[in-house]
Amino acid sequence: MTLSQAENGPGLMAANRLQHLQASYLREILAVAGRRNMISFAGGLPAEACFPVSLIRQLSTDQTASELLQYGGSQGLDELLTVLRQRSPMPDNHDVLVTNGAQQGLDLILRAFVNPGDRIAIEAPCYLGALQAFQLAEAEVISVPALGGVSEEYEADRLAVLESLFAQQDIKFFYAIADFHNPTGASYSLKMRHEIVRLCEKYGVFLIEDAPYRELRFVGKSLPMLADLSPARTLLLRSFSKIACPGLRLGCVQADKKFIGQLLKVKQVTDLHTQLPGQALLAGLLSHREFADHLQQLRQEYLQRYMAMSESVQLHLPEWVTLRPVEGGMFIWLELDLSGSRLSGQIDELRVAEQAIEQGVTVVPGSVFYPQKQVSAAFRLNFSHESVANIDLGIRRFSRVLAMLER
Ligand code: PMP
């Protein structure tokens, strides 16, 4: 033993794959979000007031039944599997596996199908939890600009970039959020969905479709999922965090039965199975006759919060800040067009986010959602967590920070 080991205790080196994992800036910002009087647009939290507490209380599920306290099957509790299969009719070749949230589903997919160095295509900006999961899996992440439609021209342009990536590189998976993207809030048009699936089929790319916000559509018509359009190639992640509550930590993977078979092997090794009392509770909740009303109320509430944020942004933020309208989900993406402002060059987004904290509001700088942390001149704001009154107050606080930039 060397002298320094004796002084510092034995060193334990983290595994190589951890070296790739970057600390989450979001975690730091969320730590301050809980401070008194802080208005938080930073997290991805659902509204606590909308948790289906009264329905949960009514449920007859006996959480102490001995079969719920015993070990269970790795695929999930039969009762919940039956509800899930009925709730969203799936293609004949598909089945489901219950997971501890969609996040575990993603981890299981990566562990089952991705070798270090395998290439995963993503849109940038990208959901941070997915970026981190790809880093941990030591995948090579290759990004294309966001695909979610603004105009047909924009879409055609972006699809050309995606096709050239698929043509030039051996891509194993494309990670897609078709409905209410995190962080941009954007959704794919119907044409974009068909085109993505066509390209994946043409170039032999598999799809991971992440759909935690899909049921939070408050305007417009629901469009088919990539999993509906390409059931043989798509592994679909569902989450119950946003439509029930995140503390339950429940989600599922839906995919071709042979893929589910592989995922099951990894699930067994990881944690044997997801806890049973929560699964029983979710089965009761999803099949409760009032659950559809709960979802409707949730969408109404989020629509109101979104409208409040959108109006407040139009009213209080400078005209060089653009909000792209969303049709659901929990986030908006504010883009700063500095050429239209009195500012020249770039802004320091991290500094702006810090100044926002000093003003009593948290926002997330767009750059954290890029694999290479490039400058983006954008901010993600969550509208689901704060009340309508706080939303207006928070945007006014943020406007003071942007006004300071112009001085
Ligand atoms: N995917 C996306 C796009 C998300 O935004 C989140 C949660 N913020 C997750 C997956 C993880 O969801 P869960 O709580 O089901 O693990």
Tab-separated table of C-alpha atoms and ligand atoms in Angstrom:
chain	number	residue	atom	x	y	z
A	1	MET	CA	0.000	0.000	0.000
A	2	THR	CA	1.367	3.441	-0.902
A	3	LEU	CA	1.375	6.297	1.575
A	4	SER	CA	-1.328	8.181	-0.348
A	5	GLN	CA	-3.590	5.077	-0.415
A	6	ALA	CA	-3.153	4.764	3.315
A	7	GLU	CA	-4.123	8.424	3.737
A	8	ASN	CA	-7.032	8.525	1.304
A	9	GLY	CA	-8.361	5.020	1.639
A	10	PRO	CA	-8.443	2.548	-1.279
A	11	GLY	CA	-9.390	4.138	-4.628
A	12	LEU	CA	-12.215	2.556	-6.595
A	13	MET	CA	-12.079	3.432	-10.278
A	14	ALA	CA	-15.406	3.883	-11.999
A	15	ALA	CA	-15.981	1.583	-14.976
A	16	ASN	CA	-14.901	2.916	-18.365
A	17	ARG	CA	-18.474	3.341	-19.534
A	18	LEU	CA	-19.077	5.841	-16.721
A	19	GLN	CA	-16.297	8.050	-18.060
A	20	HIS	CA	-18.541	8.883	-21.014
A	21	LEU	CA	-21.464	9.905	-18.823
A	22	GLN	CA	-21.727	13.628	-18.335
A	23	ALA	CA	-23.184	15.081	-15.163
A	24	SER	CA	-26.665	16.415	-15.724
A	25	TYR	CA	-26.920	20.180	-15.626
A	26	LEU	CA	-30.670	19.671	-15.251
A	27	ARG	CA	-30.134	17.957	-11.927
A	28	GLU	CA	-28.259	21.020	-10.677
A	29	ILE	CA	-30.983	23.354	-11.825
A	30	LEU	CA	-33.682	21.161	-10.312
A	31	ALA	CA	-31.883	21.354	-6.989
A	32	VAL	CA	-32.599	25.099	-6.865
A	33	ALA	CA	-36.111	24.689	-8.292
A	34	GLY	CA	-37.366	23.616	-4.871
A	35	ARG	CA	-36.298	26.881	-3.175
A	36	ARG	CA	-39.010	29.008	-1.655
A	37	ASN	CA	-40.809	31.311	-4.090
A	38	MET	CA	-38.884	29.869	-7.019
A	39	ILE	CA	-41.066	29.368	-10.073
A	40	SER	CA	-39.919	26.267	-11.901
A	41	PHE	CA	-40.191	25.924	-15.655
A	42	ALA	CA	-37.105	23.728	-15.628
A	43	GLY	CA	-38.251	20.252	-14.617
A	44	GLY	CA	-40.460	17.876	-16.531
A	45	LEU	CA	-42.888	17.477	-13.679
A	46	PRO	CA	-46.594	16.758	-14.089
A	47	ALA	CA	-49.061	18.807	-12.011
A	48	GLU	CA	-49.495	17.247	-8.568
A	49	ALA	CA	-53.004	18.695	-8.385
A	50	CYS	CA	-53.923	16.460	-11.328
A	51	PHE	CA	-52.694	13.179	-9.889
A	52	PRO	CA	-55.633	10.716	-9.889
A	53	VAL	CA	-55.580	10.496	-6.089
A	54	SER	CA	-59.309	10.051	-5.592
A	55	LEU	CA	-59.466	7.231	-8.158
A	56	ILE	CA	-56.511	5.521	-6.507
A	57	ARG	CA	-58.268	5.763	-3.134
A	58	GLN	CA	-61.402	4.151	-4.568
A	59	LEU	CA	-59.538	1.179	-5.982
A	60	SER	CA	-60.390	-2.055	-4.358
A	61	THR	CA	-56.918	-3.512	-4.988
A	62	ASP	CA	-55.774	-5.158	-1.818
A	63	GLN	CA	-52.121	-4.216	-1.739
A	64	THR	CA	-51.486	-6.738	0.995
A	65	ALA	CA	-52.831	-9.746	-0.936
A	66	SER	CA	-50.158	-12.385	-0.583
A	67	GLU	CA	-49.790	-12.900	-4.360
A	68	LEU	CA	-48.779	-9.237	-4.640
A	69	LEU	CA	-46.209	-9.619	-1.897
A	70	GLN	CA	-44.670	-12.728	-3.430
A	71	TYR	CA	-42.173	-12.846	-6.340
A	72	GLY	CA	-43.880	-12.461	-9.702
A	73	GLY	CA	-43.276	-13.009	-13.407
A	74	SER	CA	-40.634	-10.916	-15.206
A	75	GLN	CA	-42.923	-9.795	-18.015
A	76	GLY	CA	-45.378	-8.178	-15.632
A	77	LEU	CA	-48.461	-8.886	-13.526
A	78	ASP	CA	-51.004	-10.826	-15.641
A	79	GLU	CA	-53.789	-8.461	-14.708
A	80	LEU	CA	-51.802	-5.446	-15.919
A	81	LEU	CA	-50.586	-7.200	-19.077
A	82	THR	CA	-54.210	-7.950	-19.988
A	83	VAL	CA	-55.226	-4.310	-19.440
A	84	LEU	CA	-52.264	-3.031	-21.471
A	85	ARG	CA	-52.978	-5.398	-24.371
A	86	GLN	CA	-56.620	-4.297	-24.433
A	87	ARG	CA	-56.049	-0.593	-23.856
A	88	SER	CA	-53.919	-0.018	-26.926
A	89	PRO	CA	-54.671	-2.658	-29.507
A	90	MET	CA	-51.334	-3.729	-30.906
A	91	PRO	CA	-50.148	-5.436	-34.072
A	92	ASP	CA	-50.345	-9.256	-34.016
A	93	ASN	CA	-46.576	-9.663	-33.835
A	94	HIS	CA	-46.296	-7.402	-30.753
A	95	ASP	CA	-46.347	-7.975	-27.019
A	96	VAL	CA	-45.527	-5.907	-23.923
A	97	LEU	CA	-43.058	-6.005	-21.059
A	98	VAL	CA	-43.741	-3.982	-17.907
A	99	THR	CA	-40.803	-1.805	-16.817
A	100	ASN	CA	-39.898	0.672	-14.081
A	101	GLY	CA	-40.841	3.633	-16.226
A	102	ALA	CA	-39.985	4.219	-19.863
A	103	GLN	CA	-36.459	5.042	-18.716
A	104	GLN	CA	-35.840	1.440	-17.710
A	105	GLY	CA	-37.397	0.292	-20.978
A	106	LEU	CA	-34.806	2.317	-22.860
A	107	ASP	CA	-31.975	0.951	-20.736
A	108	LEU	CA	-33.147	-2.635	-21.312
A	109	ILE	CA	-33.350	-2.066	-25.081
A	110	LEU	CA	-29.823	-0.702	-25.144
A	111	ARG	CA	-28.448	-3.517	-23.033
A	112	ALA	CA	-30.208	-6.138	-25.137
A	113	PHE	CA	-29.430	-4.775	-28.601
A	114	VAL	CA	-26.593	-2.231	-28.560
A	115	ASN	CA	-22.889	-3.053	-28.505
A	116	PRO	CA	-20.302	-0.385	-27.672
A	117	GLY	CA	-19.672	1.643	-30.814
A	118	ASP	CA	-23.044	0.828	-32.437
A	119	ARG	CA	-24.497	3.910	-34.057
A	120	ILE	CA	-27.729	5.492	-32.858
A	121	ALA	CA	-29.211	8.392	-34.790
A	122	ILE	CA	-31.020	11.053	-32.811
A	123	GLU	CA	-32.563	14.423	-33.407
A	124	ALA	CA	-30.750	17.285	-31.736
A	125	PRO	CA	-31.923	18.684	-29.407
A	126	CYS	CA	-32.695	15.384	-27.670
A	127	TYR	CA	-34.241	14.157	-24.400
A	128	LEU	CA	-31.404	14.282	-21.895
A	129	GLY	CA	-32.239	10.955	-20.213
A	130	ALA	CA	-31.922	9.241	-23.595
A	131	LEU	CA	-28.621	10.955	-24.366
A	132	GLN	CA	-27.274	9.745	-21.039
A	133	ALA	CA	-28.562	6.211	-21.599
A	134	PHE	CA	-26.810	6.149	-24.999
A	135	GLN	CA	-23.598	7.374	-23.384
A	136	LEU	CA	-23.779	4.678	-20.714
A	137	ALA	CA	-24.316	2.069	-23.434
A	138	GLU	CA	-21.183	3.445	-25.168
A	139	ALA	CA	-23.135	3.890	-28.368
A	140	GLU	CA	-21.942	6.313	-31.002
A	141	VAL	CA	-24.592	9.010	-31.149
A	142	ILE	CA	-25.049	10.806	-34.452
A	143	SER	CA	-27.466	13.679	-34.611
A	144	VAL	CA	-29.597	15.250	-37.283
A	145	PRO	CA	-31.414	18.567	-36.854
A	146	ALA	CA	-34.897	18.362	-35.274
A	147	LEU	CA	-37.469	16.838	-37.643
A	148	GLY	CA	-40.718	18.053	-36.062
A	149	GLY	CA	-42.578	19.964	-38.750
A	150	VAL	CA	-42.667	23.701	-39.211
A	151	SER	CA	-43.416	23.697	-42.932
A	152	GLU	CA	-43.323	21.213	-45.788
A	153	GLU	CA	-40.126	22.729	-47.115
A	154	TYR	CA	-38.470	22.449	-43.711
A	155	GLU	CA	-39.545	18.818	-43.461
A	156	ALA	CA	-38.275	17.933	-46.937
A	157	ASP	CA	-34.956	19.529	-46.078
A	158	ARG	CA	-34.597	17.649	-42.810
A	159	LEU	CA	-35.632	14.339	-44.357
A	160	ALA	CA	-32.903	14.740	-46.954
A	161	VAL	CA	-30.359	15.100	-44.127
A	162	LEU	CA	-31.747	11.986	-42.410
A	163	GLU	CA	-31.622	9.986	-45.642
A	164	SER	CA	-28.060	10.968	-46.365
A	165	LEU	CA	-27.054	9.905	-42.838
A	166	PHE	CA	-28.798	6.539	-43.252
A	167	ALA	CA	-27.205	6.087	-46.681
A	168	GLN	CA	-23.687	6.891	-45.505
A	169	GLN	CA	-23.491	5.295	-42.084
A	170	ASP	CA	-24.459	1.966	-40.634
A	171	ILE	CA	-27.162	3.108	-38.202
A	172	LYS	CA	-28.686	0.521	-35.882
A	173	PHE	CA	-31.447	2.597	-34.269
A	174	PHE	CA	-33.181	5.877	-34.840
A	175	TYR	CA	-34.523	7.280	-31.556
A	176	ALA	CA	-37.730	9.197	-32.241
A	177	ILE	CA	-40.327	11.141	-30.280
A	178	ALA	CA	-43.166	11.552	-32.753
A	179	ASP	CA	-45.616	13.235	-30.358
A	180	PHE	CA	-44.753	16.360	-28.323
A	181	HIS	CA	-41.025	16.092	-28.315
A	182	ASN	CA	-38.903	16.680	-25.253
A	183	PRO	CA	-37.473	19.344	-25.350
A	184	THR	CA	-39.059	21.078	-28.382
A	185	GLY	CA	-42.729	20.121	-27.944
A	186	ALA	CA	-42.926	19.500	-31.719
A	187	SER	CA	-44.733	16.576	-33.361
A	188	TYR	CA	-44.181	14.868	-36.697
A	189	SER	CA	-46.721	15.453	-39.444
A	190	LEU	CA	-48.414	12.394	-40.936
A	191	LYS	CA	-46.188	12.662	-43.992
A	192	MET	CA	-43.065	12.830	-41.834
A	193	ARG	CA	-44.141	9.659	-39.990
A	194	HIS	CA	-44.581	7.771	-43.257
A	195	GLU	CA	-41.290	9.078	-44.612
A	196	ILE	CA	-39.289	8.175	-41.510
A	197	VAL	CA	-40.681	4.659	-41.580
A	198	ARG	CA	-39.952	4.385	-45.307
A	199	LEU	CA	-36.339	5.460	-44.777
A	200	CYS	CA	-35.863	3.083	-41.841
A	201	GLU	CA	-37.189	0.209	-43.937
A	202	LYS	CA	-35.082	1.177	-46.939
A	203	TYR	CA	-31.833	1.384	-44.959
A	204	GLY	CA	-32.469	-1.392	-42.406
A	205	VAL	CA	-32.654	0.969	-39.397
A	206	PHE	CA	-34.703	-0.009	-36.318
A	207	LEU	CA	-36.795	2.536	-34.469
A	208	ILE	CA	-37.037	3.287	-30.769
A	209	GLU	CA	-40.246	5.277	-30.484
A	210	ASP	CA	-40.492	7.079	-27.145
A	211	ALA	CA	-44.085	8.111	-26.504
A	212	PRO	CA	-44.520	9.353	-22.900
A	213	TYR	CA	-46.497	12.445	-23.930
A	214	ARG	CA	-48.685	10.912	-26.626
A	215	GLU	CA	-51.846	10.892	-24.535
A	216	LEU	CA	-51.389	14.528	-23.547
A	217	ARG	CA	-52.795	15.904	-26.817
A	218	PHE	CA	-55.018	18.881	-26.078
A	219	VAL	CA	-55.667	20.097	-29.629
A	220	GLY	CA	-55.688	18.539	-33.080
A	221	LYS	CA	-56.085	14.983	-34.260
A	222	SER	CA	-54.093	12.028	-33.041
A	223	LEU	CA	-51.812	10.611	-35.751
A	224	PRO	CA	-50.637	7.013	-36.149
A	225	MET	CA	-47.580	5.983	-34.189
A	226	LEU	CA	-44.404	4.878	-35.929
A	227	ALA	CA	-45.066	1.546	-34.185
A	228	ASP	CA	-48.390	1.302	-36.072
A	229	LEU	CA	-46.756	2.116	-39.380
A	230	SER	CA	-43.747	-0.152	-38.943
A	231	PRO	CA	-44.554	-2.798	-36.331
A	232	ALA	CA	-41.714	-5.089	-37.356
A	233	ARG	CA	-39.025	-2.422	-36.884
A	234	THR	CA	-40.269	-0.384	-33.930
A	235	LEU	CA	-39.663	-0.853	-30.224
A	236	LEU	CA	-42.172	1.401	-28.499
A	237	LEU	CA	-41.701	2.915	-25.039
A	238	ARG	CA	-44.809	3.879	-23.107
A	239	SER	CA	-44.873	5.652	-19.775
A	240	PHE	CA	-47.527	6.025	-17.096
A	241	SER	CA	-45.644	8.872	-15.408
A	242	LYS	CA	-47.489	11.622	-17.229
A	243	ILE	CA	-50.994	10.168	-17.332
A	244	ALA	CA	-51.002	8.594	-13.846
A	245	CYS	CA	-48.063	9.628	-11.644
A	246	PRO	CA	-44.282	9.328	-11.939
A	247	GLY	CA	-43.762	8.058	-8.390
A	248	LEU	CA	-45.314	4.744	-9.451
A	249	ARG	CA	-42.330	4.273	-11.808
A	250	LEU	CA	-44.263	2.266	-14.339
A	251	GLY	CA	-43.973	2.043	-18.088
A	252	CYS	CA	-43.742	-0.664	-20.710
A	253	VAL	CA	-42.001	-1.678	-23.881
A	254	GLN	CA	-44.162	-2.849	-26.755
A	255	ALA	CA	-42.402	-4.617	-29.601
A	256	ASP	CA	-42.192	-7.729	-31.719
A	257	LYS	CA	-42.535	-10.826	-29.537
A	258	LYS	CA	-39.029	-12.020	-30.377
A	259	PHE	CA	-37.584	-8.689	-29.211
A	260	ILE	CA	-39.656	-8.865	-26.028
A	261	GLY	CA	-38.116	-12.316	-25.482
A	262	GLN	CA	-34.612	-10.781	-25.547
A	263	LEU	CA	-35.645	-7.899	-23.296
A	264	LEU	CA	-37.102	-10.357	-20.807
A	265	LYS	CA	-33.699	-11.968	-20.360
A	266	VAL	CA	-32.177	-8.591	-19.450
A	267	LYS	CA	-35.121	-7.634	-17.218
A	268	GLN	CA	-34.667	-10.867	-15.252
A	269	VAL	CA	-31.013	-10.142	-14.626
A	270	THR	CA	-31.673	-6.494	-13.797
A	271	ASP	CA	-34.407	-6.740	-11.146
A	272	LEU	CA	-36.339	-10.015	-11.673
A	273	HIS	CA	-39.539	-8.010	-12.104
A	274	THR	CA	-41.224	-4.692	-11.427
A	275	GLN	CA	-42.886	-4.393	-8.017
A	276	LEU	CA	-46.327	-6.002	-7.984
A	277	PRO	CA	-48.494	-3.764	-5.719
A	278	GLY	CA	-47.904	-0.788	-8.050
A	279	GLN	CA	-48.695	-2.913	-11.102
A	280	ALA	CA	-51.984	-4.036	-9.530
A	281	LEU	CA	-52.800	-0.436	-8.716
A	282	LEU	CA	-52.078	0.707	-12.264
A	283	ALA	CA	-54.197	-2.122	-13.708
A	284	GLY	CA	-57.100	-0.937	-11.537
A	285	LEU	CA	-56.525	2.685	-12.434
A	286	LEU	CA	-56.324	2.206	-16.200
A	287	SER	CA	-59.486	0.119	-16.219
A	288	HIS	CA	-61.400	2.403	-13.836
A	289	ARG	CA	-64.510	3.777	-15.545
A	290	GLU	CA	-63.533	7.306	-14.564
A	291	PHE	CA	-59.975	7.126	-15.888
A	292	ALA	CA	-60.991	8.552	-19.268
A	293	ASP	CA	-62.502	11.565	-17.455
A	294	HIS	CA	-59.306	11.985	-15.474
A	295	LEU	CA	-57.325	12.086	-18.730
A	296	GLN	CA	-59.736	14.579	-20.235
A	297	GLN	CA	-59.415	16.877	-17.224
A	298	LEU	CA	-55.657	16.575	-17.310
A	299	ARG	CA	-55.559	17.628	-20.977
A	300	GLN	CA	-57.895	20.542	-20.250
A	301	GLU	CA	-55.727	21.725	-17.394
A	302	TYR	CA	-52.542	21.482	-19.475
A	303	LEU	CA	-54.235	23.344	-22.322
A	304	GLN	CA	-55.039	26.171	-19.921
A	305	ARG	CA	-51.503	26.268	-18.585
A	306	TYR	CA	-50.056	26.184	-22.095
A	307	MET	CA	-52.376	29.000	-23.223
A	308	ALA	CA	-51.370	31.046	-20.185
A	309	MET	CA	-47.686	30.566	-20.995
A	310	SER	CA	-48.150	31.259	-24.665
A	311	GLU	CA	-50.125	34.473	-24.001
A	312	SER	CA	-47.679	35.650	-21.401
A	313	VAL	CA	-44.742	35.016	-23.747
A	314	GLN	CA	-46.435	37.065	-26.510
A	315	LEU	CA	-47.195	39.825	-24.057
A	316	HIS	CA	-43.973	40.121	-22.079
A	317	LEU	CA	-41.046	38.686	-24.044
A	318	PRO	CA	-39.274	40.645	-26.800
A	319	GLU	CA	-40.350	40.022	-30.399
A	320	TRP	CA	-37.018	38.348	-31.183
A	321	VAL	CA	-38.146	35.428	-29.013
A	322	THR	CA	-40.278	32.882	-30.884
A	323	LEU	CA	-42.531	30.250	-29.459
A	324	ARG	CA	-43.453	27.438	-31.795
A	325	PRO	CA	-47.055	26.414	-31.002
A	326	VAL	CA	-47.536	22.899	-29.615
A	327	GLU	CA	-50.593	20.645	-29.614
A	328	GLY	CA	-49.901	18.802	-26.395
A	329	GLY	CA	-47.205	17.535	-24.047
A	330	MET	CA	-45.533	19.565	-21.327
A	331	PHE	CA	-42.912	21.798	-22.970
A	332	ILE	CA	-42.365	24.794	-25.159
A	333	TRP	CA	-39.125	25.734	-26.853
A	334	LEU	CA	-38.295	29.416	-27.000
A	335	GLU	CA	-35.929	30.351	-29.785
A	336	LEU	CA	-34.003	33.600	-29.698
A	337	ASP	CA	-33.412	35.215	-33.053
A	338	LEU	CA	-30.602	37.557	-32.131
A	339	SER	CA	-30.431	39.094	-35.584
A	340	GLY	CA	-33.778	40.702	-34.780
A	341	SER	CA	-32.533	42.109	-31.468
A	342	ARG	CA	-30.176	44.875	-30.519
A	343	LEU	CA	-27.730	42.157	-29.479
A	344	SER	CA	-25.041	40.929	-31.740
A	345	GLY	CA	-23.257	37.597	-31.761
A	346	GLN	CA	-24.189	34.946	-29.258
A	347	ILE	CA	-25.675	34.942	-25.829
A	348	ASP	CA	-24.371	32.924	-22.919
A	349	GLU	CA	-27.382	30.688	-22.310
A	350	LEU	CA	-26.027	29.260	-19.081
A	351	ARG	CA	-25.503	32.766	-17.732
A	352	VAL	CA	-29.058	33.697	-18.754
A	353	ALA	CA	-30.396	30.648	-16.899
A	354	GLU	CA	-28.391	31.680	-13.818
A	355	GLN	CA	-29.707	35.222	-14.010
A	356	ALA	CA	-33.210	33.778	-14.279
A	357	ILE	CA	-32.611	31.936	-10.999
A	358	GLU	CA	-31.582	35.244	-9.419
A	359	GLN	CA	-34.930	36.620	-10.614
A	360	GLY	CA	-36.789	33.629	-9.110
A	361	VAL	CA	-37.518	31.468	-12.146
A	362	THR	CA	-35.792	28.383	-13.556
A	363	VAL	CA	-35.544	27.607	-17.271
A	364	VAL	CA	-33.303	25.129	-19.104
A	365	PRO	CA	-30.743	26.414	-21.610
A	366	GLY	CA	-31.212	24.623	-24.925
A	367	SER	CA	-27.544	23.686	-25.261
A	368	VAL	CA	-27.816	20.988	-22.571
A	369	PHE	CA	-30.018	18.942	-24.915
A	370	TYR	CA	-27.320	18.661	-27.574
A	371	PRO	CA	-24.826	15.792	-27.501
A	372	GLN	CA	-21.934	18.188	-28.083
A	373	LYS	CA	-23.439	20.967	-25.942
A	374	GLN	CA	-23.437	23.336	-28.875
A	375	VAL	CA	-24.810	26.847	-28.523
A	376	SER	CA	-28.463	26.874	-29.434
A	377	ALA	CA	-29.985	30.260	-28.478
A	378	ALA	CA	-33.047	28.480	-27.134
A	379	PHE	CA	-34.647	27.601	-23.809
A	380	ARG	CA	-36.981	24.792	-22.778
A	381	LEU	CA	-39.853	25.823	-20.548
A	382	ASN	CA	-42.227	23.403	-18.856
A	383	PHE	CA	-45.836	24.527	-18.568
A	384	SER	CA	-47.423	21.562	-16.781
A	385	HIS	CA	-46.146	22.082	-13.267
A	386	GLU	CA	-46.886	25.670	-12.266
A	387	SER	CA	-50.338	27.200	-11.787
A	388	VAL	CA	-51.718	29.674	-14.348
A	389	ALA	CA	-50.977	32.590	-11.999
A	390	ASN	CA	-47.402	31.468	-11.418
A	391	ILE	CA	-46.865	30.915	-15.123
A	392	ASP	CA	-47.582	34.572	-15.838
A	393	LEU	CA	-45.403	35.697	-12.947
A	394	GLY	CA	-42.563	33.406	-14.033
A	395	ILE	CA	-42.605	34.660	-17.618
A	396	ARG	CA	-42.542	38.242	-16.369
A	397	ARG	CA	-39.513	37.398	-14.236
A	398	PHE	CA	-37.844	35.814	-17.273
A	399	SER	CA	-38.650	38.906	-19.350
A	400	ARG	CA	-36.578	40.994	-16.932
A	401	VAL	CA	-33.558	38.804	-17.654
A	402	LEU	CA	-33.973	39.127	-21.426
A	403	ALA	CA	-34.465	42.877	-21.070
A	404	MET	CA	-31.165	43.074	-19.153
A	405	LEU	CA	-29.444	41.471	-22.158
A	406	GLU	CA	-30.492	44.335	-24.383
A	407	ARG	CA	-29.097	46.992	-22.122
B	1	PMP	N1	-38.749	9.661	-22.422
B	1	PMP	C1	-38.952	10.984	-22.441
B	1	PMP	C2	-38.950	11.704	-23.737
B	1	PMP	C3	-39.179	11.684	-21.237
B	1	PMP	O1	-39.371	13.003	-21.280
B	1	PMP	C4	-39.198	10.947	-20.021
B	1	PMP	C5	-39.440	11.609	-18.681
B	1	PMP	N2	-39.212	12.907	-18.558
B	1	PMP	C6	-38.973	9.585	-20.070
B	1	PMP	C7	-38.762	8.967	-21.268
B	1	PMP	C8	-38.944	8.755	-18.810
B	1	PMP	O2	-40.230	8.445	-18.401
B	1	PMP	P1	-40.528	7.506	-17.156
B	1	PMP	O3	-40.921	8.371	-16.024
B	1	PMP	O4	-41.656	6.629	-17.637
B	1	PMP	O5	-39.309	6.707	-16.887
